[in-house]
Amino acid sequence: MGSRGTAAAPDRELTSAHQSAGSLPTPRARRKYWITLSVLIVLAVGFGFGILAWDNPMPIGSAGFWRVAELRGTTIVVMVVVALCQSIATVSFQTVTNNRIVTPSIMGFEALYVAIQTSAIYFLGAVGLVALSGLPQFAIQVAVMVGLSVLLYGWLLSGRYANIQVMLLIGIVIGGGLGSISTFMQRLLTPSEFDILTARLFGSMSNADVSYFPLAIPLCLFAAAMLWRSATRLNVVSLGKDVTQNLGLDHRAEVMRTLFFISILMAVSTALVGPMIFLGFLVATLAYQFADSYDHRYIFPVSVLLGFVVLAGAYFVMKHVFYAQGVVSIIIEVVGGSVFLFVILRKGRL
């Protein structure tokens, strides 16, 4: 009896250790995660239905109600695409850079978007923005953003002294330079042209066009699916270059591959609705806190749902309180900027 009891004790210890290991190590952590995910799903469904039904002049369930809801459904699709792009891109970017206070925006996607829009109206006049509308022009904008970012990654990460920090600094410099050029051109515009341009420089759901969906949605789903498939490898990459290589992964190849898909997501989001500088940071920061896990398979769903809830909430407030339909970036920049300052200034872990 004594020998069997002694032998059983290590088995119980091993079983207990096995149960406590993993992405959500305790029953309490698992319960908290699934409750959080369920609450976010309910909020997302509630906000989505609220956008379709609020101020809808037709009775709920009638044919007229669904015709109005179908028109508003475009906004829901845009929010889903932007939430998917911004959340997954930011979480992945912070993983490969091993820094939770940077976002893909630091690479100059927004600055390039502003430069393209400003150049169009500067050289072609008000009709320049019309020339930038349509699926071919959208595809060109996405291709330019992805192409330039891939060239930047390939140049800075393929050399002998490849360094992600240097890449980030050069991205900031390029973004600042593009911003200065854009500001110079904006000062030379007529007041009417500047007013037209300003409306395009705010991140707004109204900037999106249904004709963009045949390209934007497949690109978004493809890049997001590839990053989702890489979730376990991203868990390893988050441990640092030395640990990644010791575990048999090519750190540089994983970083380059991840950055390529991130550039697709950010290019689609920016070309679709305009600049959303702090959306990704806000969503990623909250996702880390709510998911309370290192595993990207758990962080990604929470971040996407949070992205949609934040976008839908900002859209509802701007439309029904301030009557500025579609312009969600104003609230997001204020809230996201405040959260950014709080994260920077507070003590403790990020």
Coordinates of C-alpha atoms in Angstrom, one line a residue:
M1 CA 0.0 0.0 0.0
G2 CA 2.8 2.4 0.9
S3 CA 4.7 1.8 -2.3
R4 CA 1.6 2.2 -4.4
G5 CA 0.7 5.5 -2.6
T6 CA 4.2 6.8 -3.0
A7 CA 4.1 5.9 -6.8
A8 CA 0.7 7.5 -7.2
A9 CA 1.8 10.9 -5.7
P10 CA 4.2 11.8 -8.5
D11 CA 1.5 10.8 -11.0
R12 CA -1.0 13.2 -9.4
E13 CA 1.7 15.9 -9.4
L14 CA 2.4 15.3 -13.1
T15 CA -1.3 15.4 -13.9
S16 CA -1.8 18.6 -12.0
A17 CA 1.2 20.2 -13.7
H18 CA -0.2 19.1 -17.1
Q19 CA -3.6 20.6 -16.4
S20 CA -2.0 23.9 -15.3
A21 CA 0.1 24.3 -18.4
G22 CA -1.2 25.9 -21.6
S23 CA -2.6 29.1 -22.9
L24 CA -5.4 29.3 -20.3
P25 CA -3.8 27.4 -17.4
T26 CA -6.6 27.4 -14.9
P27 CA -10.3 26.8 -15.0
R28 CA -10.9 30.4 -13.8
A29 CA -8.8 31.7 -16.7
R30 CA -10.7 29.6 -19.2
R31 CA -14.1 30.7 -17.7
K32 CA -13.0 34.3 -17.7
Y33 CA -11.9 34.1 -21.4
W34 CA -15.1 32.5 -22.6
I35 CA -17.3 34.9 -20.7
T36 CA -15.4 37.8 -22.1
L37 CA -15.7 36.4 -25.6
S38 CA -19.4 35.8 -25.2
V39 CA -20.0 39.4 -23.9
L40 CA -18.1 40.8 -26.9
I41 CA -20.1 38.7 -29.3
V42 CA -23.4 39.9 -27.7
L43 CA -22.1 43.6 -27.9
A44 CA -21.1 43.1 -31.5
V45 CA -24.4 41.7 -32.5
G46 CA -26.3 44.4 -30.6
F47 CA -24.3 47.2 -32.1
G48 CA -24.7 45.7 -35.6
F49 CA -28.5 45.4 -35.2
G50 CA -28.6 48.8 -33.7
I51 CA -27.0 50.4 -36.7
L52 CA -29.5 48.6 -39.0
A53 CA -32.6 49.4 -36.8
W54 CA -32.0 52.7 -35.1
D55 CA -34.0 55.5 -36.8
N56 CA -35.2 53.1 -39.4
P57 CA -38.6 54.6 -40.4
M58 CA -40.1 51.2 -41.3
P59 CA -41.5 48.7 -38.8
I60 CA -39.1 46.0 -37.8
G61 CA -39.5 42.9 -39.9
S62 CA -41.3 44.6 -42.8
A63 CA -40.1 44.5 -46.3
G64 CA -39.3 48.2 -46.2
F65 CA -37.3 47.7 -43.0
W66 CA -35.0 45.2 -44.7
R67 CA -34.6 47.4 -47.7
V68 CA -33.3 50.2 -45.5
A69 CA -31.2 47.7 -43.5
E70 CA -29.7 46.4 -46.7
L71 CA -28.4 49.9 -47.5
R72 CA -26.9 50.2 -44.1
G73 CA -25.4 46.8 -44.3
T74 CA -22.6 48.1 -46.4
T75 CA -21.4 50.0 -43.3
I76 CA -21.4 46.8 -41.3
V77 CA -19.3 45.0 -43.9
V78 CA -16.8 47.9 -44.0
M79 CA -16.5 47.8 -40.2
V80 CA -15.9 44.1 -40.2
V81 CA -13.2 44.4 -42.8
V82 CA -11.5 47.3 -41.0
A83 CA -11.7 45.6 -37.6
L84 CA -10.2 42.4 -39.0
C85 CA -7.4 44.2 -40.7
Q86 CA -6.4 46.6 -38.0
S87 CA -6.7 44.2 -35.1
I88 CA -4.8 41.2 -36.5
A89 CA -2.2 43.4 -38.2
T90 CA -1.4 45.4 -35.0
V91 CA -1.2 42.3 -32.7
S92 CA 1.0 40.5 -35.2
F93 CA 3.2 43.7 -35.7
Q94 CA 3.7 44.1 -32.0
T95 CA 4.7 40.5 -31.8
V96 CA 7.4 40.5 -34.4
T97 CA 8.7 43.9 -33.2
N98 CA 8.5 42.6 -29.6
N99 CA 7.0 46.0 -28.6
R100 CA 3.5 46.7 -27.4
I101 CA 3.5 50.4 -28.0
V102 CA 4.1 50.5 -31.7
T103 CA 1.6 50.0 -34.5
P104 CA 1.9 49.3 -38.3
S105 CA 1.0 52.9 -38.8
I106 CA 4.5 53.8 -37.8
M107 CA 5.6 52.4 -41.2
G108 CA 3.9 55.3 -43.0
F109 CA 0.8 53.8 -44.5
E110 CA -1.4 56.7 -43.4
A111 CA 1.2 59.2 -44.6
L112 CA 1.4 57.5 -48.0
Y113 CA -2.4 57.6 -48.2
V114 CA -2.5 61.3 -47.4
A115 CA 0.3 62.0 -50.0
I116 CA -1.6 60.1 -52.7
Q117 CA -4.9 61.9 -52.0
T118 CA -3.2 65.3 -51.8
S119 CA -1.1 64.7 -54.9
A120 CA -4.2 63.8 -56.9
I121 CA -6.1 67.0 -56.1
Y122 CA -2.9 69.1 -56.3
F123 CA -2.0 68.0 -59.8
L124 CA -5.4 67.2 -61.2
G125 CA -7.8 69.5 -59.2
A126 CA -11.0 68.4 -57.7
V127 CA -11.5 65.8 -60.4
G128 CA -8.4 64.1 -59.2
L129 CA -10.2 62.6 -56.2
V130 CA -12.9 61.3 -58.7
A131 CA -10.1 59.8 -60.7
L132 CA -8.9 57.9 -57.6
S133 CA -12.3 56.2 -57.1
G134 CA -13.2 52.9 -58.5
L135 CA -11.8 49.3 -58.2
P136 CA -8.8 49.8 -60.5
Q137 CA -7.6 52.9 -58.6
F138 CA -8.2 51.1 -55.3
A139 CA -6.1 48.2 -56.5
I140 CA -3.3 50.6 -57.5
Q141 CA -3.3 52.3 -54.1
V142 CA -3.1 48.9 -52.3
A143 CA -0.4 47.7 -54.7
V144 CA 1.7 50.8 -54.1
M145 CA 1.4 50.6 -50.3
V146 CA 2.2 46.9 -50.2
G147 CA 5.0 47.2 -52.8
L148 CA 6.8 50.1 -51.0
S149 CA 6.5 48.4 -47.6
V150 CA 7.9 45.1 -48.9
L151 CA 10.8 46.9 -50.5
L152 CA 11.4 48.6 -47.2
Y153 CA 11.3 45.3 -45.3
G154 CA 13.4 43.5 -47.8
W155 CA 16.1 46.2 -47.8
L156 CA 16.3 46.6 -44.0
L157 CA 15.8 43.0 -42.9
S158 CA 17.8 41.1 -45.5
G159 CA 21.2 42.7 -44.9
R160 CA 23.9 41.4 -42.6
Y161 CA 23.0 43.9 -39.9
A162 CA 19.3 43.5 -40.2
N163 CA 17.6 45.4 -37.4
I164 CA 13.9 45.9 -36.8
Q165 CA 14.5 49.0 -34.7
V166 CA 16.3 50.7 -37.6
M167 CA 13.4 49.7 -39.8
L168 CA 10.9 51.4 -37.5
L169 CA 13.0 54.6 -37.3
I170 CA 13.3 54.8 -41.1
G171 CA 9.6 54.2 -41.3
I172 CA 9.0 57.2 -39.0
V173 CA 11.4 59.4 -41.1
I174 CA 9.7 58.4 -44.4
G175 CA 6.2 59.0 -42.9
G176 CA 7.4 62.4 -41.6
G177 CA 8.8 63.3 -45.0
L178 CA 5.6 62.3 -46.8
G179 CA 3.6 64.3 -44.3
S180 CA 5.7 67.4 -44.9
I181 CA 5.3 67.1 -48.7
S182 CA 1.5 66.7 -48.3
T183 CA 1.3 69.7 -46.0
F184 CA 3.2 71.9 -48.5
M185 CA 0.9 70.9 -51.3
Q186 CA -2.2 71.4 -49.1
R187 CA -1.1 75.0 -48.5
L188 CA -1.2 75.7 -52.2
L189 CA -4.7 74.4 -52.7
T190 CA -7.7 76.7 -53.1
P191 CA -10.1 76.7 -50.2
S192 CA -12.7 74.7 -52.1
E193 CA -10.2 72.0 -53.0
F194 CA -8.9 71.9 -49.5
D195 CA -12.4 71.3 -48.1
I196 CA -12.9 68.5 -50.5
L197 CA -9.6 66.9 -49.6
T198 CA -10.1 67.3 -45.9
A199 CA -13.2 65.1 -46.0
R200 CA -11.1 62.3 -47.4
L201 CA -8.3 62.6 -44.9
F202 CA -10.5 61.6 -41.9
G203 CA -11.0 57.9 -41.4
S204 CA -14.6 57.5 -42.4
M205 CA -17.0 54.6 -43.3
S206 CA -18.4 56.8 -46.0
N207 CA -15.0 56.7 -47.9
A208 CA -15.6 53.1 -48.7
D209 CA -17.3 52.0 -51.9
V210 CA -19.2 48.8 -52.6
S211 CA -17.1 48.4 -55.8
Y212 CA -14.0 47.9 -53.6
F213 CA -15.4 44.8 -51.9
P214 CA -14.5 42.2 -54.7
L215 CA -10.9 43.0 -54.0
A216 CA -10.8 44.2 -50.4
I217 CA -12.7 41.3 -48.8
P218 CA -10.7 38.5 -50.5
L219 CA -7.3 40.2 -49.7
C220 CA -8.4 40.8 -46.1
L221 CA -9.6 37.2 -45.6
F222 CA -6.5 35.8 -47.2
A223 CA -4.0 37.7 -45.2
A224 CA -5.9 37.2 -41.9
A225 CA -6.2 33.5 -42.6
M226 CA -2.5 33.2 -43.2
L227 CA -1.7 35.0 -40.0
W228 CA -4.2 32.8 -38.1
R229 CA -2.4 29.7 -39.5
S230 CA 0.9 31.2 -38.2
A231 CA -0.5 31.8 -34.7
T232 CA 1.6 29.1 -33.0
R233 CA 4.7 30.3 -34.8
L234 CA 3.9 33.8 -33.7
N235 CA 3.8 32.5 -30.1
V236 CA 7.4 31.3 -30.6
V237 CA 8.5 34.5 -32.3
S238 CA 7.2 36.6 -29.4
L239 CA 9.9 34.9 -27.2
G240 CA 12.7 36.7 -29.1
K241 CA 15.1 35.9 -31.9
D242 CA 17.5 33.7 -29.9
V243 CA 14.7 31.5 -28.5
T244 CA 13.0 31.3 -31.9
Q245 CA 16.2 30.1 -33.6
N246 CA 17.0 27.6 -30.8
L247 CA 13.5 26.1 -31.3
G248 CA 14.2 25.5 -35.0
L249 CA 12.4 28.4 -36.7
D250 CA 14.0 30.9 -39.1
H251 CA 13.3 34.1 -37.2
R252 CA 14.1 36.4 -40.1
A253 CA 11.9 34.4 -42.5
E254 CA 9.0 34.4 -40.0
V255 CA 9.3 38.2 -39.5
M256 CA 9.4 38.9 -43.3
R257 CA 6.5 36.6 -43.9
T258 CA 4.4 38.2 -41.1
L259 CA 5.2 41.7 -42.2
F260 CA 4.1 41.0 -45.8
F261 CA 0.7 39.9 -44.6
I262 CA 0.5 42.9 -42.2
S263 CA 1.2 45.2 -45.1
I264 CA -1.7 43.7 -47.1
L265 CA -4.1 44.2 -44.2
M266 CA -3.0 47.8 -43.5
A267 CA -3.0 48.7 -47.1
V268 CA -6.6 47.4 -47.6
S269 CA -7.8 49.2 -44.4
T270 CA -6.2 52.5 -45.2
A271 CA -7.2 52.6 -48.9
L272 CA -10.7 51.6 -48.0
V273 CA -11.6 54.1 -45.2
G274 CA -8.6 56.3 -44.7
P275 CA -6.2 56.8 -41.7
M276 CA -7.0 55.0 -38.4
I277 CA -3.8 55.7 -36.5
F278 CA -4.8 54.6 -33.0
L279 CA -7.5 52.0 -33.7
G280 CA -5.1 49.1 -33.8
F281 CA -3.2 50.2 -30.7
L282 CA -6.4 50.7 -28.7
V283 CA -7.9 47.3 -29.8
A284 CA -4.6 45.4 -29.3
T285 CA -4.0 46.9 -25.8
L286 CA -7.5 46.0 -24.7
A287 CA -7.3 42.5 -26.2
Y288 CA -4.1 41.7 -24.2
Q289 CA -5.9 42.7 -21.0
F290 CA -9.2 40.9 -21.8
A291 CA -7.7 37.7 -23.3
D292 CA -5.0 37.5 -20.6
S293 CA -3.1 34.9 -22.7
Y294 CA 0.1 34.8 -24.7
D295 CA -1.5 32.6 -27.3
H296 CA -2.5 34.4 -30.5
R297 CA -5.2 31.9 -31.2
Y298 CA -7.0 33.4 -28.2
I299 CA -5.9 37.0 -28.7
F300 CA -7.0 37.3 -32.3
P301 CA -10.7 36.6 -31.8
V302 CA -10.9 39.0 -28.9
S303 CA -9.1 41.8 -30.8
V304 CA -11.3 41.4 -33.9
L305 CA -14.5 41.6 -31.8
L306 CA -13.2 44.6 -29.8
G307 CA -12.3 46.3 -33.1
F308 CA -15.9 45.9 -34.4
V309 CA -17.4 47.0 -31.1
V310 CA -15.2 50.1 -31.0
L311 CA -15.9 51.0 -34.6
A312 CA -19.7 50.5 -34.2
G313 CA -19.8 52.4 -31.0
A314 CA -17.9 55.4 -32.5
Y315 CA -20.0 55.3 -35.6
F316 CA -23.2 55.3 -33.6
V317 CA -22.1 58.3 -31.4
M318 CA -20.8 60.3 -34.4
K319 CA -24.0 59.7 -36.4
H320 CA -26.7 60.1 -33.8
V321 CA -25.1 62.5 -31.3
F322 CA -22.9 64.8 -33.4
Y323 CA -24.6 64.1 -36.8
A324 CA -21.2 63.5 -38.5
Q325 CA -22.1 60.3 -40.3
G326 CA -19.3 57.9 -40.8
V327 CA -16.4 60.0 -39.4
V328 CA -15.3 57.5 -36.7
S329 CA -11.7 58.4 -36.5
I330 CA -12.3 61.5 -34.4
I331 CA -13.5 59.6 -31.4
I332 CA -11.1 56.7 -31.9
E333 CA -8.1 59.1 -32.1
V334 CA -9.2 60.8 -28.9
V335 CA -9.8 57.6 -26.9
G336 CA -6.9 55.7 -28.5
G337 CA -4.5 58.6 -27.9
S338 CA -5.5 58.8 -24.3
V339 CA -5.0 55.1 -23.8
F340 CA -1.6 55.4 -25.6
L341 CA -0.5 58.1 -23.1
F342 CA -1.8 56.1 -20.2
V343 CA 0.1 53.0 -21.3
I344 CA 3.3 55.0 -21.9
L345 CA 3.1 56.8 -18.6
R346 CA 1.9 54.2 -16.2
K347 CA 4.2 51.9 -14.2
G348 CA 4.0 48.2 -14.6
R349 CA 3.9 45.8 -17.5
L350 CA 2.6 46.8 -20.8

